[in-house]
Short mmCIF file of N, CA and C in Angstrom, two decimals:
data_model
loop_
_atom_site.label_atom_id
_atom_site.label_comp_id
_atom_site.label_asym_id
_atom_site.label_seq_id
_atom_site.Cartn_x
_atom_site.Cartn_y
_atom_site.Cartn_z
N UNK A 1 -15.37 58.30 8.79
CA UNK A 1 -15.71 58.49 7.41
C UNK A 1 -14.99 57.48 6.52
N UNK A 2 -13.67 57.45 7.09
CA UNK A 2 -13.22 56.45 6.00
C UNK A 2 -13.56 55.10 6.24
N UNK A 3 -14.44 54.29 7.22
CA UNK A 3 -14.57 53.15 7.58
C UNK A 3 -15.95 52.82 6.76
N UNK A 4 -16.75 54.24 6.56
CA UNK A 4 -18.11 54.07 5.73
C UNK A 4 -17.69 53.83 4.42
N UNK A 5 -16.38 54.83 4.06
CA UNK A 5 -16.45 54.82 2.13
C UNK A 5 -15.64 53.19 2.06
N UNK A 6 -14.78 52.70 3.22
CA UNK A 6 -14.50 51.19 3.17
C UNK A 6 -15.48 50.64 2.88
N UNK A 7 -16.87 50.86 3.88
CA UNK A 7 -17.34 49.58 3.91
C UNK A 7 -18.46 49.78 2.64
N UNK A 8 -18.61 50.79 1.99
CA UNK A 8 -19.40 51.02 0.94
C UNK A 8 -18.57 50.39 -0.63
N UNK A 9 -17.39 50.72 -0.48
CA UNK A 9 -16.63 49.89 -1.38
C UNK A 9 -16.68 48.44 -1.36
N UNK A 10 -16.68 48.11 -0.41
CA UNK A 10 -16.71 46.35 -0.61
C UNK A 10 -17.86 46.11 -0.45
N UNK A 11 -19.02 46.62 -0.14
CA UNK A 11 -20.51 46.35 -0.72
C UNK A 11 -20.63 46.52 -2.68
N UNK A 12 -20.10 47.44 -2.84
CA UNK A 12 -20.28 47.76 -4.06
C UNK A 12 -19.77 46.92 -5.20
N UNK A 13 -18.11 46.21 -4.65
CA UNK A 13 -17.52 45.75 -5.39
C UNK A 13 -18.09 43.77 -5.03
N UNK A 14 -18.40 43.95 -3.62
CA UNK A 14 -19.23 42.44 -4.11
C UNK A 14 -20.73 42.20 -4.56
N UNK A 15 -21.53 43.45 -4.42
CA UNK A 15 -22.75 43.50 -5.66
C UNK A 15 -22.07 43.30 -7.05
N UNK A 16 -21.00 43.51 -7.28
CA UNK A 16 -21.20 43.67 -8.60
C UNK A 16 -20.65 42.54 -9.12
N UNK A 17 -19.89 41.58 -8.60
CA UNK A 17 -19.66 40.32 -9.00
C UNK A 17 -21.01 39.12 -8.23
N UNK A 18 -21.88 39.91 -7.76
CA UNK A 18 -22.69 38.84 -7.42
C UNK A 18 -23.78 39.07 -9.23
N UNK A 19 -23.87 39.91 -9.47
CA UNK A 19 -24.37 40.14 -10.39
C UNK A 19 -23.96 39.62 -11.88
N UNK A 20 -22.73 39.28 -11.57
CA UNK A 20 -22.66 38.68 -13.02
C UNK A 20 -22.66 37.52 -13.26
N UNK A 21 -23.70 37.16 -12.68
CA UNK A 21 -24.28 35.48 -12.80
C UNK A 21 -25.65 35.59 -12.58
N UNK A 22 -26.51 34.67 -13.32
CA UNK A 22 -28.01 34.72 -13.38
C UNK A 22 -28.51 33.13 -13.97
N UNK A 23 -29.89 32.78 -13.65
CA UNK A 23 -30.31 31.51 -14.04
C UNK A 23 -31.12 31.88 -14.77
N UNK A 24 -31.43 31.20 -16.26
CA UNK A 24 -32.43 31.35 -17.17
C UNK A 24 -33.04 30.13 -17.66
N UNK A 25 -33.90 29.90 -17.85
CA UNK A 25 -34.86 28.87 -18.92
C UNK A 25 -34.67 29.73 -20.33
N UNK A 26 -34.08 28.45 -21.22
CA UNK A 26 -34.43 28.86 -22.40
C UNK A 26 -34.95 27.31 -22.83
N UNK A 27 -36.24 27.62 -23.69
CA UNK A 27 -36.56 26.69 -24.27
C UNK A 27 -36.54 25.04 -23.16
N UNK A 28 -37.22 24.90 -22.10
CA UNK A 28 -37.17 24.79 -21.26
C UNK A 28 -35.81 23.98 -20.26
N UNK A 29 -35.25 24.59 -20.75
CA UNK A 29 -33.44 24.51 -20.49
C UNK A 29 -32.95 25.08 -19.27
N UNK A 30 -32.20 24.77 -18.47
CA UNK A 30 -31.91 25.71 -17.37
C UNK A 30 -30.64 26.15 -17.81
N UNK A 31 -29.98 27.43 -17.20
CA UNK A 31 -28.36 27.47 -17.24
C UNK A 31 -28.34 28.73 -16.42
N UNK A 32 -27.48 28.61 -16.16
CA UNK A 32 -26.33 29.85 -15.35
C UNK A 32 -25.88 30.63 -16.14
N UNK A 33 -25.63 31.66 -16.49
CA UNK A 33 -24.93 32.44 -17.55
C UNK A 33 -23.87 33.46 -16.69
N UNK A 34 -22.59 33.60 -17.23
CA UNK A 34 -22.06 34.45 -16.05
C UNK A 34 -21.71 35.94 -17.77
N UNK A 35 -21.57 36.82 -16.89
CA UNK A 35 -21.96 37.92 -17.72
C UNK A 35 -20.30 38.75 -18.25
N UNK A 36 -19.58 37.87 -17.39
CA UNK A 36 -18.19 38.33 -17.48
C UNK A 36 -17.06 37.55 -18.64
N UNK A 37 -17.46 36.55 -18.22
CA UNK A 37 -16.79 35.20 -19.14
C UNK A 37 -17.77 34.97 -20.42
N UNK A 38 -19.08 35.11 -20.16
CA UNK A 38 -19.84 35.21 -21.44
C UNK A 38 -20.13 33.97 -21.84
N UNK A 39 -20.30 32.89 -20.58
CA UNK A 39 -20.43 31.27 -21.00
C UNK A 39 -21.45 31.07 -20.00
N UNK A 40 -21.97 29.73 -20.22
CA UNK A 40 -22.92 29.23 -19.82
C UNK A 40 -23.02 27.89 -19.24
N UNK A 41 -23.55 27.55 -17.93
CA UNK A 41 -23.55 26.09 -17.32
C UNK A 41 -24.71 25.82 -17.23
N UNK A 42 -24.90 24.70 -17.79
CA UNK A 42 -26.39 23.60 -17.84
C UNK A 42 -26.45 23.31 -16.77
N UNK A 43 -27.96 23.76 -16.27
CA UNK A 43 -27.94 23.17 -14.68
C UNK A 43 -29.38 22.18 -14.85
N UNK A 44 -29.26 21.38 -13.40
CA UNK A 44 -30.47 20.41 -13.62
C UNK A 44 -31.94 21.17 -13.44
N UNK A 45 -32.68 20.54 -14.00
CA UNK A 45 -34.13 20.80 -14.39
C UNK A 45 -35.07 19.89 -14.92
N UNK A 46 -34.72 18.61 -14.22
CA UNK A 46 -35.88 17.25 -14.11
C UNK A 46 -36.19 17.38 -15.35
N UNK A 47 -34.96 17.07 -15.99
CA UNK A 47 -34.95 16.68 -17.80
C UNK A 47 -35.77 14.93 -18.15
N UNK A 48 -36.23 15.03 -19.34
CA UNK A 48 -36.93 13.58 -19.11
C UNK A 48 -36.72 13.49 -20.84
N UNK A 49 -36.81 12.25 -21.36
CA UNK A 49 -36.60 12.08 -22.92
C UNK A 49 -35.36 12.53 -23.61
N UNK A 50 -35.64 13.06 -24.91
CA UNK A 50 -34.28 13.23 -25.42
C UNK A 50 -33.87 14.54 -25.32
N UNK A 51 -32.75 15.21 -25.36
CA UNK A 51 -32.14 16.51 -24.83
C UNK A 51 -30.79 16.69 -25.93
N UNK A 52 -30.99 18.03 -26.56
CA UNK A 52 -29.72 18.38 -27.30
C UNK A 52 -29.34 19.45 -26.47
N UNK A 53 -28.30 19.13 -25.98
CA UNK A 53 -27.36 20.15 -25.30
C UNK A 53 -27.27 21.90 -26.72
N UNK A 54 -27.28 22.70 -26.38
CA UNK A 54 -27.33 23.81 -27.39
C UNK A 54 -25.68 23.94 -27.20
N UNK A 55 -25.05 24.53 -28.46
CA UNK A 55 -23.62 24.74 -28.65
C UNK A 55 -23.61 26.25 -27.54
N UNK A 56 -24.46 27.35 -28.14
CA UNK A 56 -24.60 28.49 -27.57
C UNK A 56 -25.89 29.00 -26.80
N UNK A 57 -26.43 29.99 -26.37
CA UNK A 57 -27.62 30.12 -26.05
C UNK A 57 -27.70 32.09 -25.99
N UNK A 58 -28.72 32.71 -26.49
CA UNK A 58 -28.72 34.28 -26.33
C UNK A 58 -29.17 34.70 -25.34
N UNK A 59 -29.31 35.45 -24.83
CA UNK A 59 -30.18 36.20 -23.97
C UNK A 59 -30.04 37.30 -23.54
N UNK A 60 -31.41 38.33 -23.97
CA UNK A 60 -31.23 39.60 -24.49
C UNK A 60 -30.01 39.67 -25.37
N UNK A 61 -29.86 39.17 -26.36
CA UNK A 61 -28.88 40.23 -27.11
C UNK A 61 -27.59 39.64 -27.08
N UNK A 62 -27.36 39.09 -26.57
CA UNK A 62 -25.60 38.58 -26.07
C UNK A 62 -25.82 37.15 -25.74
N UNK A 63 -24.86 36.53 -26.78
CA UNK A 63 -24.54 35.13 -26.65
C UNK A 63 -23.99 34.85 -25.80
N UNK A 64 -23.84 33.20 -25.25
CA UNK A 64 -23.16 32.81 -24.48
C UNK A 64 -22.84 31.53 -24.70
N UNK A 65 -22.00 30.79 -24.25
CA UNK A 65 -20.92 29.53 -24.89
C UNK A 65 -21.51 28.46 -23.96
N UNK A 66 -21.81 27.45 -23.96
CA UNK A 66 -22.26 26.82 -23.31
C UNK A 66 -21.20 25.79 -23.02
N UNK A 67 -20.39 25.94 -22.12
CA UNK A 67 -19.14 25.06 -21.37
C UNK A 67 -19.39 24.04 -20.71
N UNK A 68 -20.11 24.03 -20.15
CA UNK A 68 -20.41 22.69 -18.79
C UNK A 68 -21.72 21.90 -18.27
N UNK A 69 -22.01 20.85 -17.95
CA UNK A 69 -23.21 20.44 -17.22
C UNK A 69 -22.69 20.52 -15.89
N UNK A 70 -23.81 21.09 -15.41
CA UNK A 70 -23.63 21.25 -13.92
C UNK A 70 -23.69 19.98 -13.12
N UNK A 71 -23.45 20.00 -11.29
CA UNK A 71 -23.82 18.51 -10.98
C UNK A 71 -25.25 18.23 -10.77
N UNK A 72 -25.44 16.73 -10.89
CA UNK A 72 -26.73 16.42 -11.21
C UNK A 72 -27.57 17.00 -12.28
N UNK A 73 -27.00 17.68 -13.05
CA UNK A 73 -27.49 18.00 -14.45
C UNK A 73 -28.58 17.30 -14.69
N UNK A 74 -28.09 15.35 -15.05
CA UNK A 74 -29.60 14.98 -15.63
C UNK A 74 -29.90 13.94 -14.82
N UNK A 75 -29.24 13.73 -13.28
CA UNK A 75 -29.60 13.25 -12.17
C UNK A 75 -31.42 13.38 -12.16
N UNK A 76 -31.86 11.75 -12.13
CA UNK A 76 -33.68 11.12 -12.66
C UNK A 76 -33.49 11.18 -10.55
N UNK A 77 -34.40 12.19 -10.39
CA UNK A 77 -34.82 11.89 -8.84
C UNK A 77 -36.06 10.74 -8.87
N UNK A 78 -37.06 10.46 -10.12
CA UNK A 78 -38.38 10.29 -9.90
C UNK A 78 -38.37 8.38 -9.74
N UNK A 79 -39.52 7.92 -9.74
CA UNK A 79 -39.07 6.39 -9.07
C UNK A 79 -39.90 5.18 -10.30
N UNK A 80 -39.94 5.85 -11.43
CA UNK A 80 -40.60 4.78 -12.19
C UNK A 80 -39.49 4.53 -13.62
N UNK A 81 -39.47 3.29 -14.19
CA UNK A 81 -38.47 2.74 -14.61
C UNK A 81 -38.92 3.22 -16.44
N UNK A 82 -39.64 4.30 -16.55
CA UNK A 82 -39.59 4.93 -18.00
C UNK A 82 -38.91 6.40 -17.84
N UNK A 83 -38.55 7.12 -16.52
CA UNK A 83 -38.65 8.60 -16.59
C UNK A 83 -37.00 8.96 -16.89
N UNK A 84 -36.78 10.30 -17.00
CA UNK A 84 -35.63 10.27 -17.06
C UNK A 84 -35.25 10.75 -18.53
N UNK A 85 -33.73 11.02 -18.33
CA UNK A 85 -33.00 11.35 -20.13
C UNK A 85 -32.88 10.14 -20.76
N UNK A 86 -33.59 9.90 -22.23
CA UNK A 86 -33.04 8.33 -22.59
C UNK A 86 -32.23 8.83 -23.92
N UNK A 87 -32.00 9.85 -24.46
CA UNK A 87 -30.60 10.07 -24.65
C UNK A 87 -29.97 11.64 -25.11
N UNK A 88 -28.63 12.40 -24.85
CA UNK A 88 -28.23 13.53 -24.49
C UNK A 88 -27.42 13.52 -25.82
N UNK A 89 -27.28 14.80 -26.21
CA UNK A 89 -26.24 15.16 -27.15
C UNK A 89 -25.59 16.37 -26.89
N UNK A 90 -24.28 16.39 -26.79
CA UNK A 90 -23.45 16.75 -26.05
C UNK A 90 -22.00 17.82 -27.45
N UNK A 91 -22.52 19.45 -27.17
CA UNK A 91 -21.72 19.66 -28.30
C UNK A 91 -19.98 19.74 -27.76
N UNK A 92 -18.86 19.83 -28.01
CA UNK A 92 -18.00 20.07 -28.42
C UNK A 92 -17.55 21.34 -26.89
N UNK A 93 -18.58 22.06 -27.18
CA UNK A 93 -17.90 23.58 -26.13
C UNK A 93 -17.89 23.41 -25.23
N UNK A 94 -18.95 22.56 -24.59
CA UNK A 94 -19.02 21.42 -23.42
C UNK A 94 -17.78 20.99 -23.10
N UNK A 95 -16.83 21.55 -21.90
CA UNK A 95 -15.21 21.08 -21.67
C UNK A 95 -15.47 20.52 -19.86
N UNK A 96 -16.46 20.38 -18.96
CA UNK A 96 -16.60 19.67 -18.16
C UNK A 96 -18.21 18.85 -18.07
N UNK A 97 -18.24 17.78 -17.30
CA UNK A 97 -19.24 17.59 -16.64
C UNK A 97 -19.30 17.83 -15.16
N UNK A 98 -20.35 18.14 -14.21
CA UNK A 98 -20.31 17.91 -12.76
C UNK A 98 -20.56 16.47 -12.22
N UNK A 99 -20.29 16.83 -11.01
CA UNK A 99 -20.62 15.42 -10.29
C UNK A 99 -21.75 14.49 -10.24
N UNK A 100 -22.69 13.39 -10.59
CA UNK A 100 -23.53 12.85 -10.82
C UNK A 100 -24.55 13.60 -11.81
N UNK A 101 -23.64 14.16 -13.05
CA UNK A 101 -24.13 14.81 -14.16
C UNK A 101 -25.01 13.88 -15.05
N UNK A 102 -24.96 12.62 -14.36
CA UNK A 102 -25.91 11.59 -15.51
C UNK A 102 -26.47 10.12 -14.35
N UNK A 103 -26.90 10.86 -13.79
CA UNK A 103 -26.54 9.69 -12.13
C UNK A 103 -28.10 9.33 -12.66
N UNK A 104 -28.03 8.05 -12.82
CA UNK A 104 -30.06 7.06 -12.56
C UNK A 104 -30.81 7.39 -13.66
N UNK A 105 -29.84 8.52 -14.94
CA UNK A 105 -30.29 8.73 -16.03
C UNK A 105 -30.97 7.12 -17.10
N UNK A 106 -31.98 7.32 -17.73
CA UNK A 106 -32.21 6.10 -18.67
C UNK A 106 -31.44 6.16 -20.03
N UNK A 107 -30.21 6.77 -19.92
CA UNK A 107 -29.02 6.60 -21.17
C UNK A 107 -28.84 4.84 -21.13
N UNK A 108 -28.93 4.42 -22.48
CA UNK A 108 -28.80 3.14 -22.90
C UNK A 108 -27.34 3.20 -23.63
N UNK A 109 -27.03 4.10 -24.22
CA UNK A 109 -25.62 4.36 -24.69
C UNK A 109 -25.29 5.83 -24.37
N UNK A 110 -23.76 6.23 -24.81
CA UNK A 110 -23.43 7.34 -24.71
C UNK A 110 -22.48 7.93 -25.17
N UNK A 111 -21.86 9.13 -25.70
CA UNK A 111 -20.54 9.12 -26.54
C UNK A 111 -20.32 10.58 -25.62
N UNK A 112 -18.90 10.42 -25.31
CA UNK A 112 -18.56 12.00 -24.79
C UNK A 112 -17.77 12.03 -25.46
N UNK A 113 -17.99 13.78 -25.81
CA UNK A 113 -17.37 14.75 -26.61
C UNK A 113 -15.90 14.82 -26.51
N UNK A 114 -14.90 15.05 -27.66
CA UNK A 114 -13.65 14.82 -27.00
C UNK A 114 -12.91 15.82 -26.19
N UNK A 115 -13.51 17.05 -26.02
CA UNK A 115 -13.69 18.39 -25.45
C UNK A 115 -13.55 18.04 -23.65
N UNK A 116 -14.06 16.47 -23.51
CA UNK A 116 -13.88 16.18 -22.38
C UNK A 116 -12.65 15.61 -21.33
N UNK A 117 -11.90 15.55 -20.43
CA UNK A 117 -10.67 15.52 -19.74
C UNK A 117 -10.77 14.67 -18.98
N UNK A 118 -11.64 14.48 -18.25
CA UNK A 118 -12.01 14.16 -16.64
C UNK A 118 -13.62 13.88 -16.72
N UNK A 119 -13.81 12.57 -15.81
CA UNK A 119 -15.21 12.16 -15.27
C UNK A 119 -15.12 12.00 -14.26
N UNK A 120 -16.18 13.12 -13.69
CA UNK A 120 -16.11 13.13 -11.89
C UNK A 120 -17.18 12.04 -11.40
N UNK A 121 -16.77 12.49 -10.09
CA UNK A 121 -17.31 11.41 -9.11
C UNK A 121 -18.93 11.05 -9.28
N UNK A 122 -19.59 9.86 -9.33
CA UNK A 122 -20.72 9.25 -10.09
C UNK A 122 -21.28 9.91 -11.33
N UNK A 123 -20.65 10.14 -12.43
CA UNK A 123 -21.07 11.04 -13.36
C UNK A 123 -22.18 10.00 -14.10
N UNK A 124 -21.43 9.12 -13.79
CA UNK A 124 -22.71 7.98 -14.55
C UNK A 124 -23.05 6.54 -13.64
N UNK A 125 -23.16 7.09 -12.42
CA UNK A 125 -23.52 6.08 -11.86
C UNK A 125 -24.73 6.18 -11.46
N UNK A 126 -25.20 4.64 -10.74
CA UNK A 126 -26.62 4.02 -10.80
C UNK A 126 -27.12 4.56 -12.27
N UNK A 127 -26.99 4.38 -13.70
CA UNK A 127 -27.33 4.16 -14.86
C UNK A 127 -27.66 2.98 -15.06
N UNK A 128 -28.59 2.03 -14.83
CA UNK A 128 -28.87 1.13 -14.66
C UNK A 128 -28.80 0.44 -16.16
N UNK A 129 -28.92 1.41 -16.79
CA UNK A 129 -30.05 1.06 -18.48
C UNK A 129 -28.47 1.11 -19.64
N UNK A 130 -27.51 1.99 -19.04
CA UNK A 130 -26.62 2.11 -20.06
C UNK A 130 -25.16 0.89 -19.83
N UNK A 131 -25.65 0.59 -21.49
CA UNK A 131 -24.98 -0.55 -21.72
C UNK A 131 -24.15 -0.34 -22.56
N UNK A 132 -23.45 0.73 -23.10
CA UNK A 132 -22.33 0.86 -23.81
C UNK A 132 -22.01 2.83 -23.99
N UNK A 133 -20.45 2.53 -23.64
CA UNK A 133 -20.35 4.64 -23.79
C UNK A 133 -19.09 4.47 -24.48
N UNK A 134 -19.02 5.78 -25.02
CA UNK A 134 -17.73 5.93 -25.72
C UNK A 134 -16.72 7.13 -25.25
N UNK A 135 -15.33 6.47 -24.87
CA UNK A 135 -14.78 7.31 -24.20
C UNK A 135 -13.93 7.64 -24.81
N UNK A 136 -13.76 8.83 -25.60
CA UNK A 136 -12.27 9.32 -26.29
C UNK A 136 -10.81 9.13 -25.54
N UNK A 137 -9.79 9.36 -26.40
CA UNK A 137 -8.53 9.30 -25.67
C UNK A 137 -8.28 10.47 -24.54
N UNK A 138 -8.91 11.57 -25.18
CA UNK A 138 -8.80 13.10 -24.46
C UNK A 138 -8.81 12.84 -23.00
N UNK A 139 -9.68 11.82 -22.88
CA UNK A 139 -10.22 11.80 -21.02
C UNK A 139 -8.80 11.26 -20.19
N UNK A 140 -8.54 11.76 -19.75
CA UNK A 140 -7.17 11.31 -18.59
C UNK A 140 -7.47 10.85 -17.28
N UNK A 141 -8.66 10.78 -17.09
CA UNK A 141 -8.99 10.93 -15.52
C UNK A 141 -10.46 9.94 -15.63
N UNK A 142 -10.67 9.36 -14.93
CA UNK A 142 -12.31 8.91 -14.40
C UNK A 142 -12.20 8.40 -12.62
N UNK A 143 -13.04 9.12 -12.08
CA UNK A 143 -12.75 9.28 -11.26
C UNK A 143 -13.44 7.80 -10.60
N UNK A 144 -13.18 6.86 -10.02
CA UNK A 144 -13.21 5.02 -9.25
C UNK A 144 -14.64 5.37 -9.19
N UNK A 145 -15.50 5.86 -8.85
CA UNK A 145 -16.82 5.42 -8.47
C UNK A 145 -17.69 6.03 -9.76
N UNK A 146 -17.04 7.07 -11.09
CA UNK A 146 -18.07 7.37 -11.79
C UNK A 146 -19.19 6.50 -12.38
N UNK A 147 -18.58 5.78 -12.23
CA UNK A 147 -19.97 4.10 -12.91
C UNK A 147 -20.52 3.52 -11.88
N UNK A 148 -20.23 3.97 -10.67
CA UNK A 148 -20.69 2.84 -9.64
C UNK A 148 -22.01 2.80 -9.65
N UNK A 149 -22.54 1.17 -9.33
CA UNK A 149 -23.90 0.30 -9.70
C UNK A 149 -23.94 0.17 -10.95
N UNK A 150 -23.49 0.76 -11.96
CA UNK A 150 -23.77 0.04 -13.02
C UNK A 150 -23.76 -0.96 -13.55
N UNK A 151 -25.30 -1.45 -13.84
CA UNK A 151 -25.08 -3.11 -14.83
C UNK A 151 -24.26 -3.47 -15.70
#
């Protein structure tokens, strides 16, 4: 008996942290929302043209903070030389990017937020098109290959 109410407890208690995370489209936006922390990660969704990152986002009823781009966020899988983000705006609450969060993107310029610390590994590489970014003092870190191929 007690090996059932064990093993019913740790079913119960990892349903319930599997649950407090979910993927939504808003406005055809992707994100993660976790239900505990009450924030939100931009995930990729074969973004193309221009893109305002949202400061917050609702759903049902309850806001959420929008902290991070996920990796490959606005990673261009497609193979023709117009597709892609040609440029992102990036608010403030935004305190990471992921890994090839802007990888083959058509950004021609770029300014990160000073909210930012660290640029991981190819965050902006193969960007073929971007020819000037702006990097606050805030950033302490870029990690040797985040630009790699870039013109």
């Amino acid at each position: 008996m007690k090996r059932v109410l064990l093993s019913l407890l740790v079913l119960f208690t990892f349903a319930g942290s599997y649950a407090d995370t979910c993927t939504v489209v808003i406005d055809n936006l992707k994100f993660l929302i976790d239900t505990q922390t009450q924030e939100a990660a931009m995930l990729d969704n074969f973004y193309v043209g221009v893109i305002n990152v949202p400061e917050k986002i609702t759903v049902k009823g309850t806001e959420f903070t929008v902290t991070s781009l996920g990796e490959g966020c606005f990673y261009y899988y497609g193979d023709d030389d117009f597709g892609g983000v040609t440029s992102v705006t990036v608010p403030t609450t935004v305190t990471s990017f992921g890994e090839d969060c802007f990888r083959c993107s058509a950004l021609t310029s770029f300014t990160i937020p000073s909210s930012i610390t660290s640029l991981p590994y190819k965050c902006f590489g193969y960007c073929e098109k971007l020819k000037s970014i702006t990097i606050p003092n805030t950033v302490k870190s870029i990690d040797y290959r985040c630009f790699t191929s870039c013109i």
